[in-house]
Coordinates of C-alpha atoms and ligand atoms in Angstrom, one line a residue:
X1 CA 0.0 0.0 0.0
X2 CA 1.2 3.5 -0.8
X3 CA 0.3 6.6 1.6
X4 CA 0.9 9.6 -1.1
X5 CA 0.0 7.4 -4.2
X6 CA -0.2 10.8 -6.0
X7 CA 3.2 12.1 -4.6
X8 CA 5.0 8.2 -4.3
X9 CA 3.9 7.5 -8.1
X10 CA 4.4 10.3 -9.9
X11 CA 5.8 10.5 -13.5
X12 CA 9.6 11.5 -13.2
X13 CA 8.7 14.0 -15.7
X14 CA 6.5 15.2 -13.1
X15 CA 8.3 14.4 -10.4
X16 CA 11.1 16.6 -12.0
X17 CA 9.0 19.7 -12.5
X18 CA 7.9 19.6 -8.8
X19 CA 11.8 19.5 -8.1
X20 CA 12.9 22.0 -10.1
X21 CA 10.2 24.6 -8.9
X22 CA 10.6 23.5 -5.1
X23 CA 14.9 24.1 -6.2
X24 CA 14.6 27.6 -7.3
X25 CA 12.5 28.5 -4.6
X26 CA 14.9 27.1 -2.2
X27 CA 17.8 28.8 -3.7
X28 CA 16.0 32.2 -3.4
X29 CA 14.8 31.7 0.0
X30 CA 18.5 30.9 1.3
X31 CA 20.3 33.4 -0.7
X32 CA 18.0 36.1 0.6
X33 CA 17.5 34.8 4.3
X34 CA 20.6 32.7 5.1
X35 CA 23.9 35.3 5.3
X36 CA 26.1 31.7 4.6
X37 CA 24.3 30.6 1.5
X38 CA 24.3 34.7 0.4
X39 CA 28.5 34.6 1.0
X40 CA 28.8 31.2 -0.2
X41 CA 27.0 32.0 -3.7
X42 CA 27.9 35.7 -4.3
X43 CA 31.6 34.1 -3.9
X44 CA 31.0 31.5 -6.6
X45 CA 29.2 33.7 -8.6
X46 CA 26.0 32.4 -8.7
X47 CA 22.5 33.8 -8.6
X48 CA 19.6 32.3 -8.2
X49 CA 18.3 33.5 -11.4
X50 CA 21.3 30.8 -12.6
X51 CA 18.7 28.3 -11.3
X52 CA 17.2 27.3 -15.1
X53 CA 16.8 23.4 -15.0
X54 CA 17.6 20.8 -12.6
X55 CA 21.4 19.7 -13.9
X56 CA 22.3 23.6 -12.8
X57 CA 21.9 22.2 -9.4
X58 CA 25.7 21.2 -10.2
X59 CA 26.3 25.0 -9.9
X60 CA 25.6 25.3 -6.2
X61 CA 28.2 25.3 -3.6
X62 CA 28.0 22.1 -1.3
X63 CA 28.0 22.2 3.0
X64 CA 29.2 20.2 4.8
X65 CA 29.3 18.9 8.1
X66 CA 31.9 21.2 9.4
X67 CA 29.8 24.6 8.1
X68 CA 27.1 23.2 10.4
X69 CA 29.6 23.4 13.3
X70 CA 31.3 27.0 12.4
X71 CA 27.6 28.2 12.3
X72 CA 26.7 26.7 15.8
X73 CA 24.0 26.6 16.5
X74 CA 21.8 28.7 15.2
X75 CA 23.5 30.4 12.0
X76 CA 21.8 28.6 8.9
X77 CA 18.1 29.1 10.5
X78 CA 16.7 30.6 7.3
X79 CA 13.6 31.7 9.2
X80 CA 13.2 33.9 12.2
X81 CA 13.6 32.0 16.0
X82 CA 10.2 32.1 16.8
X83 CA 9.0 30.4 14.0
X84 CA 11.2 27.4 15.1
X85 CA 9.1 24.7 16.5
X86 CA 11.9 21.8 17.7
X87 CA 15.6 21.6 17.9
X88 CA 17.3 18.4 17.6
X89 CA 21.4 17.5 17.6
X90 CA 23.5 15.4 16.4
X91 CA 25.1 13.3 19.6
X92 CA 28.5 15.3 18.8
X93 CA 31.2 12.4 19.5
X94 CA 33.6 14.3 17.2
X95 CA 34.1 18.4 18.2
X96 CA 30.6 20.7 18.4
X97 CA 27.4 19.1 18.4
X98 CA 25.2 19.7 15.1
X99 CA 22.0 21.3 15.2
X100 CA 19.0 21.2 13.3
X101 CA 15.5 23.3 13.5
X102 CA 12.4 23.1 12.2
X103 CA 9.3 25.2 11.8
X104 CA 5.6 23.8 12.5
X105 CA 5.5 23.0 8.7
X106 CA 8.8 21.0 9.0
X107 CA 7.5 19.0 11.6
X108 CA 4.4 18.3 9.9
X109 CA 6.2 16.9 6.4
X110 CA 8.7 14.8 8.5
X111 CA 5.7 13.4 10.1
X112 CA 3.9 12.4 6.2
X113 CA 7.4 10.9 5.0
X114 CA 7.8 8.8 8.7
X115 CA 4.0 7.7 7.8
X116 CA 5.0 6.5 3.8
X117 CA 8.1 5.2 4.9
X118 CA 5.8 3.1 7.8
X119 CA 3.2 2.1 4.9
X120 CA 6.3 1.1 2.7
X121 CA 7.5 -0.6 5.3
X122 CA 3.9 -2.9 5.5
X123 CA 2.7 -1.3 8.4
X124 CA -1.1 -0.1 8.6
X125 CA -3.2 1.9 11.1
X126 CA -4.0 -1.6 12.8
X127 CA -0.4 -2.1 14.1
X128 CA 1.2 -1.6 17.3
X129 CA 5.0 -0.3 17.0
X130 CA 7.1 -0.7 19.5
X131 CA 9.6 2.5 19.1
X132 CA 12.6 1.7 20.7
X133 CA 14.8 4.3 18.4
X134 CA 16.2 6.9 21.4
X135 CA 14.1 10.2 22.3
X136 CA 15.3 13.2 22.7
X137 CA 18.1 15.0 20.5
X138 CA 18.7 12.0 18.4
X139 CA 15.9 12.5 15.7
X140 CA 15.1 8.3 15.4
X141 CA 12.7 8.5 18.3
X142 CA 10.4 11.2 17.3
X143 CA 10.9 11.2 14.3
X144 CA 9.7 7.1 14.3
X145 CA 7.2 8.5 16.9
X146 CA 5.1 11.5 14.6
X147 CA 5.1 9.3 11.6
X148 CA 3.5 6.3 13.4
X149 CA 0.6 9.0 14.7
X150 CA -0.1 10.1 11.5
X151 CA -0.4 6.7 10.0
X152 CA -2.7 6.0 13.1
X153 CA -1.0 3.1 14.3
X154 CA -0.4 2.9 18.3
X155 CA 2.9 3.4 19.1
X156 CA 4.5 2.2 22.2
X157 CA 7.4 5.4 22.8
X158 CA 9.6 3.1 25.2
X159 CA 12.8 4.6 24.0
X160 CA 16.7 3.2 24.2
X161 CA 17.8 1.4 27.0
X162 CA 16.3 -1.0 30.0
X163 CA 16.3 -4.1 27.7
X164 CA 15.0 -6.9 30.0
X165 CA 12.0 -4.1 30.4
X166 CA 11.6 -3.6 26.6
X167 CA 11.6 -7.6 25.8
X168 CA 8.6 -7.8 28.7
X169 CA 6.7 -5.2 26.8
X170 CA 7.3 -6.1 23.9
X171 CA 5.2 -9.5 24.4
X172 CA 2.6 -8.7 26.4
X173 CA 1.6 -5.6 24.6
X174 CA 2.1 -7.6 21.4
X175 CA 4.1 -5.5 19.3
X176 CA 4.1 -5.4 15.4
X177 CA 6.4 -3.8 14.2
X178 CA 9.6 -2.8 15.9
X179 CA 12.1 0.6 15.5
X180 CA 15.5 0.1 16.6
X181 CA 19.0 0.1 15.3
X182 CA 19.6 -3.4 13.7
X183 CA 22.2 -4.2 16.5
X184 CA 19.6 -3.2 19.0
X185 CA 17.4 -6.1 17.7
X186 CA 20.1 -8.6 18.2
X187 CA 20.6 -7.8 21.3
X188 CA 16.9 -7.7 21.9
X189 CA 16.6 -11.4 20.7
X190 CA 19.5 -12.7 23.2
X191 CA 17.5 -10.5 26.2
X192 CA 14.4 -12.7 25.4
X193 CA 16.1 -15.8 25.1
X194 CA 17.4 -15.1 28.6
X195 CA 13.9 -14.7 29.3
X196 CA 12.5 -17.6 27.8
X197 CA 10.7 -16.0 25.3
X198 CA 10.7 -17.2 21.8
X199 CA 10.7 -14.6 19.4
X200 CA 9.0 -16.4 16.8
X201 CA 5.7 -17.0 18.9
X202 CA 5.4 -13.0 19.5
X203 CA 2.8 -11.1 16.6
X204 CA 5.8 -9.1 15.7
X205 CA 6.4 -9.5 12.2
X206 CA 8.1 -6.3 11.0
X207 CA 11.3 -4.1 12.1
X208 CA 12.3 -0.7 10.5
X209 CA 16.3 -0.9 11.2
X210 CA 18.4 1.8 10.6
X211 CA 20.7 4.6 11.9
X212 CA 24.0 2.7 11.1
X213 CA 25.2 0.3 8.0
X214 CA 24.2 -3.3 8.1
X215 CA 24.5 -6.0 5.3
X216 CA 22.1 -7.9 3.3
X217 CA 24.0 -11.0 5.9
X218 CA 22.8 -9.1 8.6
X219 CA 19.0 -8.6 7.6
X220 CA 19.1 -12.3 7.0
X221 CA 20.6 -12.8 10.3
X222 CA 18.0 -10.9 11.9
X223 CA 15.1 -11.9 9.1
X224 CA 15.5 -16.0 10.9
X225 CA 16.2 -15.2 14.2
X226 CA 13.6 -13.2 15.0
X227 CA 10.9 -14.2 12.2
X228 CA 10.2 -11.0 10.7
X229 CA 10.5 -8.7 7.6
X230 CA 13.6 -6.4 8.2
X231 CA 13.5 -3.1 6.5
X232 CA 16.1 -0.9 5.9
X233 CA 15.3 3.0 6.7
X234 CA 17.9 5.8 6.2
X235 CA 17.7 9.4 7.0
X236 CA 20.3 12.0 9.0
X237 CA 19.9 14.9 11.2
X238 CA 21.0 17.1 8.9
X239 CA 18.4 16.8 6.3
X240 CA 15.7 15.8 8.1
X241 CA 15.8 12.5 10.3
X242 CA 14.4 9.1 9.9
X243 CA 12.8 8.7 6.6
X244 CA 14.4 10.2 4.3
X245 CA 14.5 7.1 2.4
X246 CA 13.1 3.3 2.8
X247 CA 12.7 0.3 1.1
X248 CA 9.7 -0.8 0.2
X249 CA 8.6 -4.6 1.6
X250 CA 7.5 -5.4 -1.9
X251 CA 11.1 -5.5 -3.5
X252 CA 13.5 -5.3 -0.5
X253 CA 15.8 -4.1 -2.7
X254 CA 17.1 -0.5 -2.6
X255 CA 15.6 2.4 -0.3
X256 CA 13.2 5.0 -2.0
X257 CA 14.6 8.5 -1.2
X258 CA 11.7 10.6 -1.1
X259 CA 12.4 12.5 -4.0
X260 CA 9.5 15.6 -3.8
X261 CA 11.7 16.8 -0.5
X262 CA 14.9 15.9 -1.1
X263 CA 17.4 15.7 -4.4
X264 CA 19.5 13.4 -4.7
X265 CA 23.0 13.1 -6.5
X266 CA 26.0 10.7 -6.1
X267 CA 29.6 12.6 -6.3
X268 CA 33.4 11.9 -6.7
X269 CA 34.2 12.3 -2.7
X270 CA 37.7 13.1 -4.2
X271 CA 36.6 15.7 -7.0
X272 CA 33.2 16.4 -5.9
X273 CA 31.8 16.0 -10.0
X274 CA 29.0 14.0 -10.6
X275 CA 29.0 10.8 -11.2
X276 CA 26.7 9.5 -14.6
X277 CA 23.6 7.4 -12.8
X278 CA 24.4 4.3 -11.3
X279 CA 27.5 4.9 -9.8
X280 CA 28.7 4.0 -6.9
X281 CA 29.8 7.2 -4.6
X282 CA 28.9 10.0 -2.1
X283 CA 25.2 10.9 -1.3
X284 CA 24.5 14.9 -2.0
X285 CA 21.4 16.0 -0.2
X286 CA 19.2 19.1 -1.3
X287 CA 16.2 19.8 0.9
X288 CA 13.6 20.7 -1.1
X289 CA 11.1 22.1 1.1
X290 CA 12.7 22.2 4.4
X291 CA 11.9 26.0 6.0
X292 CA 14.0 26.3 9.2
X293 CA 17.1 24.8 8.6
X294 CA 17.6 24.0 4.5
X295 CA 20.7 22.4 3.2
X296 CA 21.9 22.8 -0.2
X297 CA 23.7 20.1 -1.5
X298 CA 24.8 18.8 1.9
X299 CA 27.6 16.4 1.7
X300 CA 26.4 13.2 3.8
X301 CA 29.8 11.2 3.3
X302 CA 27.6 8.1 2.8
X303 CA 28.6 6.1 0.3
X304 CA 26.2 4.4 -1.9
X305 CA 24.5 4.4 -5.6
X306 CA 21.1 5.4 -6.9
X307 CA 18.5 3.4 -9.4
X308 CA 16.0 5.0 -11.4
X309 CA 14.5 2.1 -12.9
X310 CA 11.0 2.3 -11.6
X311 CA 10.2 -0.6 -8.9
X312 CA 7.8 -3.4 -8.4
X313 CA 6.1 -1.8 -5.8
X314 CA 4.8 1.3 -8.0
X315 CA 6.9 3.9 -6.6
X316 CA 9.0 6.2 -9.3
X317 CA 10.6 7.4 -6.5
X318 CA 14.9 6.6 -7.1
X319 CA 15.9 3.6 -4.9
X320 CA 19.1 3.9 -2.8
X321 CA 21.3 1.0 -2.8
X322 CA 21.8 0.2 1.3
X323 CA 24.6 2.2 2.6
X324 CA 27.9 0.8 2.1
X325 CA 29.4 2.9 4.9
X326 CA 30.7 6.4 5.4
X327 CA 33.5 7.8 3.7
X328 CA 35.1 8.8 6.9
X329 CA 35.0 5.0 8.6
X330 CA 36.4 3.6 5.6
X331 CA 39.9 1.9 6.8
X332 CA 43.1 2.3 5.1
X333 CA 44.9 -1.0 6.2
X334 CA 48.8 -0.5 4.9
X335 CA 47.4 1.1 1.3
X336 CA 44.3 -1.0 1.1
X337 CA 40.7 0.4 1.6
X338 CA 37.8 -1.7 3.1
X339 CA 34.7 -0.7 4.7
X340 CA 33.8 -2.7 7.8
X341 CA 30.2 -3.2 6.1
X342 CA 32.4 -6.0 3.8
X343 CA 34.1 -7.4 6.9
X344 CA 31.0 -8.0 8.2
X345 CA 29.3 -9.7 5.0
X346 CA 32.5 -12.0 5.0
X347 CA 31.9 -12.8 9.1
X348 CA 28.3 -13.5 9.1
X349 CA 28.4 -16.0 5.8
X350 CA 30.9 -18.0 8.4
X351 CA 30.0 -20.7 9.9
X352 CA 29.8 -20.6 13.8
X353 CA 30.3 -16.7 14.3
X354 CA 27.3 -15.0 15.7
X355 CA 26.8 -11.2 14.7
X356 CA 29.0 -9.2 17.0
X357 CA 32.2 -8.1 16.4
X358 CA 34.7 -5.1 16.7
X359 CA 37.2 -3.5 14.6
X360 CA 40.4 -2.8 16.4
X361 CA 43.2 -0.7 14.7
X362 CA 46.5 -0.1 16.2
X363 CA 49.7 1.1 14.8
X364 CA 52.9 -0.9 15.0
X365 CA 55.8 0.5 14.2
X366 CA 55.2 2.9 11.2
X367 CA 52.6 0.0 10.2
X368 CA 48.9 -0.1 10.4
X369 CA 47.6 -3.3 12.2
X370 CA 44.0 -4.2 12.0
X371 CA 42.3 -6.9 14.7
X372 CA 39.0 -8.5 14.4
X373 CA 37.4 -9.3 17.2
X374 CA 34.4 -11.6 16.6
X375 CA 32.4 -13.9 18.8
X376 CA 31.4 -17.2 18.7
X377 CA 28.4 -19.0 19.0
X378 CA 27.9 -21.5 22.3
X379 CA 28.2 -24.6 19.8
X380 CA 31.4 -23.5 18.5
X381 CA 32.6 -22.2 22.2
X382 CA 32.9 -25.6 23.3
X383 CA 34.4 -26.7 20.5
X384 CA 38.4 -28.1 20.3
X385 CA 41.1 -25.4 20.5
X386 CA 42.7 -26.6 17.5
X387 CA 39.1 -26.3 15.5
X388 CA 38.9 -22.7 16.8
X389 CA 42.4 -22.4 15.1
X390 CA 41.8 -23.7 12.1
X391 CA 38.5 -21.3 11.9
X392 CA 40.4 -18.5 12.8
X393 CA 43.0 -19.6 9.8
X394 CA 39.8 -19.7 7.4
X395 CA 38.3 -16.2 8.0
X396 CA 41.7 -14.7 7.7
X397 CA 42.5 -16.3 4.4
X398 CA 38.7 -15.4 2.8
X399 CA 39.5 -11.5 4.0
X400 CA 42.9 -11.4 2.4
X401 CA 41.0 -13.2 -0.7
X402 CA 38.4 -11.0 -1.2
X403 CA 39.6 -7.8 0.6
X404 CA 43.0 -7.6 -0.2
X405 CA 44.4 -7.1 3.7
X406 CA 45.7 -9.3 6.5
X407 CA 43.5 -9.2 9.7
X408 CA 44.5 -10.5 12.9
X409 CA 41.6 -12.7 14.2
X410 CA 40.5 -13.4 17.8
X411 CA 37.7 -15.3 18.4
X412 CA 36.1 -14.4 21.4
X413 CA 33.3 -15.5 23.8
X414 CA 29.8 -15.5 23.1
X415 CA 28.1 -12.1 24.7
X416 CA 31.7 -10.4 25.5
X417 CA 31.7 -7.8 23.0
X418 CA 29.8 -5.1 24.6
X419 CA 26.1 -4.5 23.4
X420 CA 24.8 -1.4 22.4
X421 CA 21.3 0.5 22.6
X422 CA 21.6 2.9 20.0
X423 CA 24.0 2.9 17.1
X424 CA 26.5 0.3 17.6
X425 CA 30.2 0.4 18.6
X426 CA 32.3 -1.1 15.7
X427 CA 35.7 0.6 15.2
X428 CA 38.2 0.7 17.9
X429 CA 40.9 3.3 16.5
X430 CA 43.8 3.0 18.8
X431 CA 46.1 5.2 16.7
X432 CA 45.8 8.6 18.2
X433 CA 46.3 9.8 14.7
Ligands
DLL1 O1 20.7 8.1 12.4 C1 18.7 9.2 11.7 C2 18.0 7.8 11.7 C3 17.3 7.4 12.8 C4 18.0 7.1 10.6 C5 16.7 6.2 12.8 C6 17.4 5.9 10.6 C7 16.7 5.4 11.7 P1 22.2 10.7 12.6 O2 22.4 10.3 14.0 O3 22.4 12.1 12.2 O4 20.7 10.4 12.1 O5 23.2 9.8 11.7 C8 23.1 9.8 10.3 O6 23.8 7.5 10.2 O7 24.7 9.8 7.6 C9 24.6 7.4 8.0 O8 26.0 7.4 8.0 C10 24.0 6.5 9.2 N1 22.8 5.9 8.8 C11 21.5 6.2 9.0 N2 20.7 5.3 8.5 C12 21.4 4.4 7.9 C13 21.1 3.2 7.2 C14 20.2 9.1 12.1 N3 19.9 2.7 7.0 C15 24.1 8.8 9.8 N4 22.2 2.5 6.7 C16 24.0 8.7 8.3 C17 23.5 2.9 6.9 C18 22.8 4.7 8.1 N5 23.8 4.0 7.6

């Protein structure tokens, strides 16, 4: 089912018309109201009379993550403070915090993409989603929150954290569909299995994971263990939140950005030109319509490709392909890039390893030294040293094989890599570079 058939279906011609309108008026409304975007444009020489067809796009300036942070925290409101509604913030592990505002109208529009990207997921009014996405700065929560109102489906806010709690509730209120970070819903699973409750008896039968790269391995992981459809949502702060693409449970394949709010276009992270469709490179966000806080051409540092070959489902909307990773977590192991997204396909389509493990990389001597930490399953925990050689051995030949570097590997005990409630924990950088 499709909330916005006329929006979710349009004609790309269409589609394309509503863009370029939305873009013009977006350029004038930050070059007029936005001192940044007025600077930024005056220096590259560009008006927003330049703004002719879509492709000219290509003449705008991008942002990035670090303009957010020199204009802390309020600098690139294009509308006065008082018509800001919400603030929300980035969690800031790395210097200043980054905000985001929104007006009443903002809200509103996150609220009607959280409800499509629900509907796309296969939920309907009649379900009961159990939102365990964080509240509060982090945008997952209420963004997850809004958009399961509007749909009319009851939602269960319960947040991140207590987990024995969450696994309690989740039964006896007889959740659904689930939100959570895909690691979350590992960890979930174990927590009921402690409990004695078998996931596959619940009525859950649908989770919207997102907020940090998984694999297809993973979803499949998840897909058998807990007996449900997993879906893979995307969004960031700085464009909106949650939702600013999904896949649709039709296809599974690819994530729908929603195209009337946001354009889309994959770059050269080294030259910033486009690349021709299909290629595989960074995501470059427009906001189309947001009023507080619009982006142009925000550079997300999420690598990935787009497909505009219209889908199963009905959609025209441009499918994503699932986030390979960030541009900034890749690892450069002695010359050789790899993004832990393909150590983790590689782990999980092993034998006897269960889904948690941790990147560690250290420097020894002038030489970059990367340690996988991964855990076992119970089976394989009491197994014969010499077999938990012989494993290690295996899963350090396939990554040499198909990624082209030498990893240390340390099996380690089932449940001793520390679980996480939000976005999980994977790459221990011990080089104080
Ligand atoms: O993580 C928003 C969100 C909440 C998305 C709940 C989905 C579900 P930030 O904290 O600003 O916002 O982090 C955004 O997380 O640039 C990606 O690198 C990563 N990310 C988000 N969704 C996915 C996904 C939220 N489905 C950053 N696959 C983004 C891979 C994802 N990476």
């Amino acid at each position: 089912m499709i909330f916005d058939v006329d929006k979710e279906t349009l004609p790309r011609e269409d589609l394309e018309a509503l863009q370029l309108r939305r873009l013009k008026y977006l350029v004038e409304r930050t070059y007029a109201n936005v001192p940044f975007y007025r600077n930024k444009l005056d220096e590259s020489g560009v008006k927003p009379a330049d703004i002719r067809k879509l492709s000219d796009v290509r003449l705008l300036p991008f942002t990035e993550k670090q303009d957010l942070r020199n204009n802390y925290p309020f600098g690139l409101f294009a509308v006065p403070k008082e018509n800001v509604v919400r603030i929300h913030a980035s969690s800031g592990t790395t210097g200043r915090a980054t905000v985001v505002g929104y007006t009443a109208r903002d809200v509103d529009n996150w609220a009607q993409l959280m409800a499509r990207s629900f509907m796309a997921a296969g939920a309907t009014s009649q379900d009961i989603v159990h939102n365990a996405y964080g509240y509060g700065l982090f945008t997952g929560g209420l963004g997850a929150h809004y958009g399961a109102e509007r749909l009319g489906a009851t939602i269960v806010p319960i947040s991140g954290g207590s987990t024995k709690r969450q696994v309690m509730l989740l039964k006896d209120f007889g959740a659904t569909v689930i939100c959570c970070t895909p690691s979350y819903a590992l960890y979930l699973f174990e927590a009921a299995q402690e409990a004695g409750i078998d996931f596959a008896s619940l009525p859950l039968r649908v989770g919207i994971f997102g907020a940090e790269p998984w694999t297809e391995e993973m979803r499949k992981e998840i897909e058998s263990k807990l007996q449900i459809k997993a879906i893979d949502i995307y969004g960031l702060s700085e464009i909106m939140g949650p939702g600013v693409a999904i896949e649709c449970v039709e296809a599974q394949s690819g994530l729908h950005i929603q195209e009337d709010h946001f354009l889309a276009e994959i770059i050269d992270p080294d030259t910033g030109e486009q690349l021709p469709p299909g290629s595989t490179g960074e995501l470059v966000l427009t906001t189309l319509t947001k009023e507080a806080q619009p982006l142009l051409r925000y550079r997300t540092r999420d690598i990935t490709s787009l497909d505009c070959v219209p889908c199963r489902c009905g959609r025209t909307f441009a499918r994503m392909r699932r986030v390979k990773g960030r541009s900034d977590d890749m690892l450069i192991i002695r010359g050789v890039n790899v993004f832990p997204s393909q150590i983790e396909s590689i782990l999980l389509e092993t034998e006897g390893l269960a889904p948690h493990y941790q990147l560690v990389i250290r420097r020894e001597g002038a030489l970059d030294m990367l340690e996988i930490n991964v855990e076992v399953n119970e089976k394989l925990f009491s197994d014969e040293i010499k077999n938990l050689q012989r494993l290690e051995a295996k899963i350090q030949k396939n990554i040499k094989e198909f990624l082209g570097v030498t990893a240390k590997i340390k099996l380690v005990e089932p449940k001793s890599i520390q679980r996480s409630e939000g976005k999980a924990k994977r790459i221990i950088d011990q080089r104080n570079i």
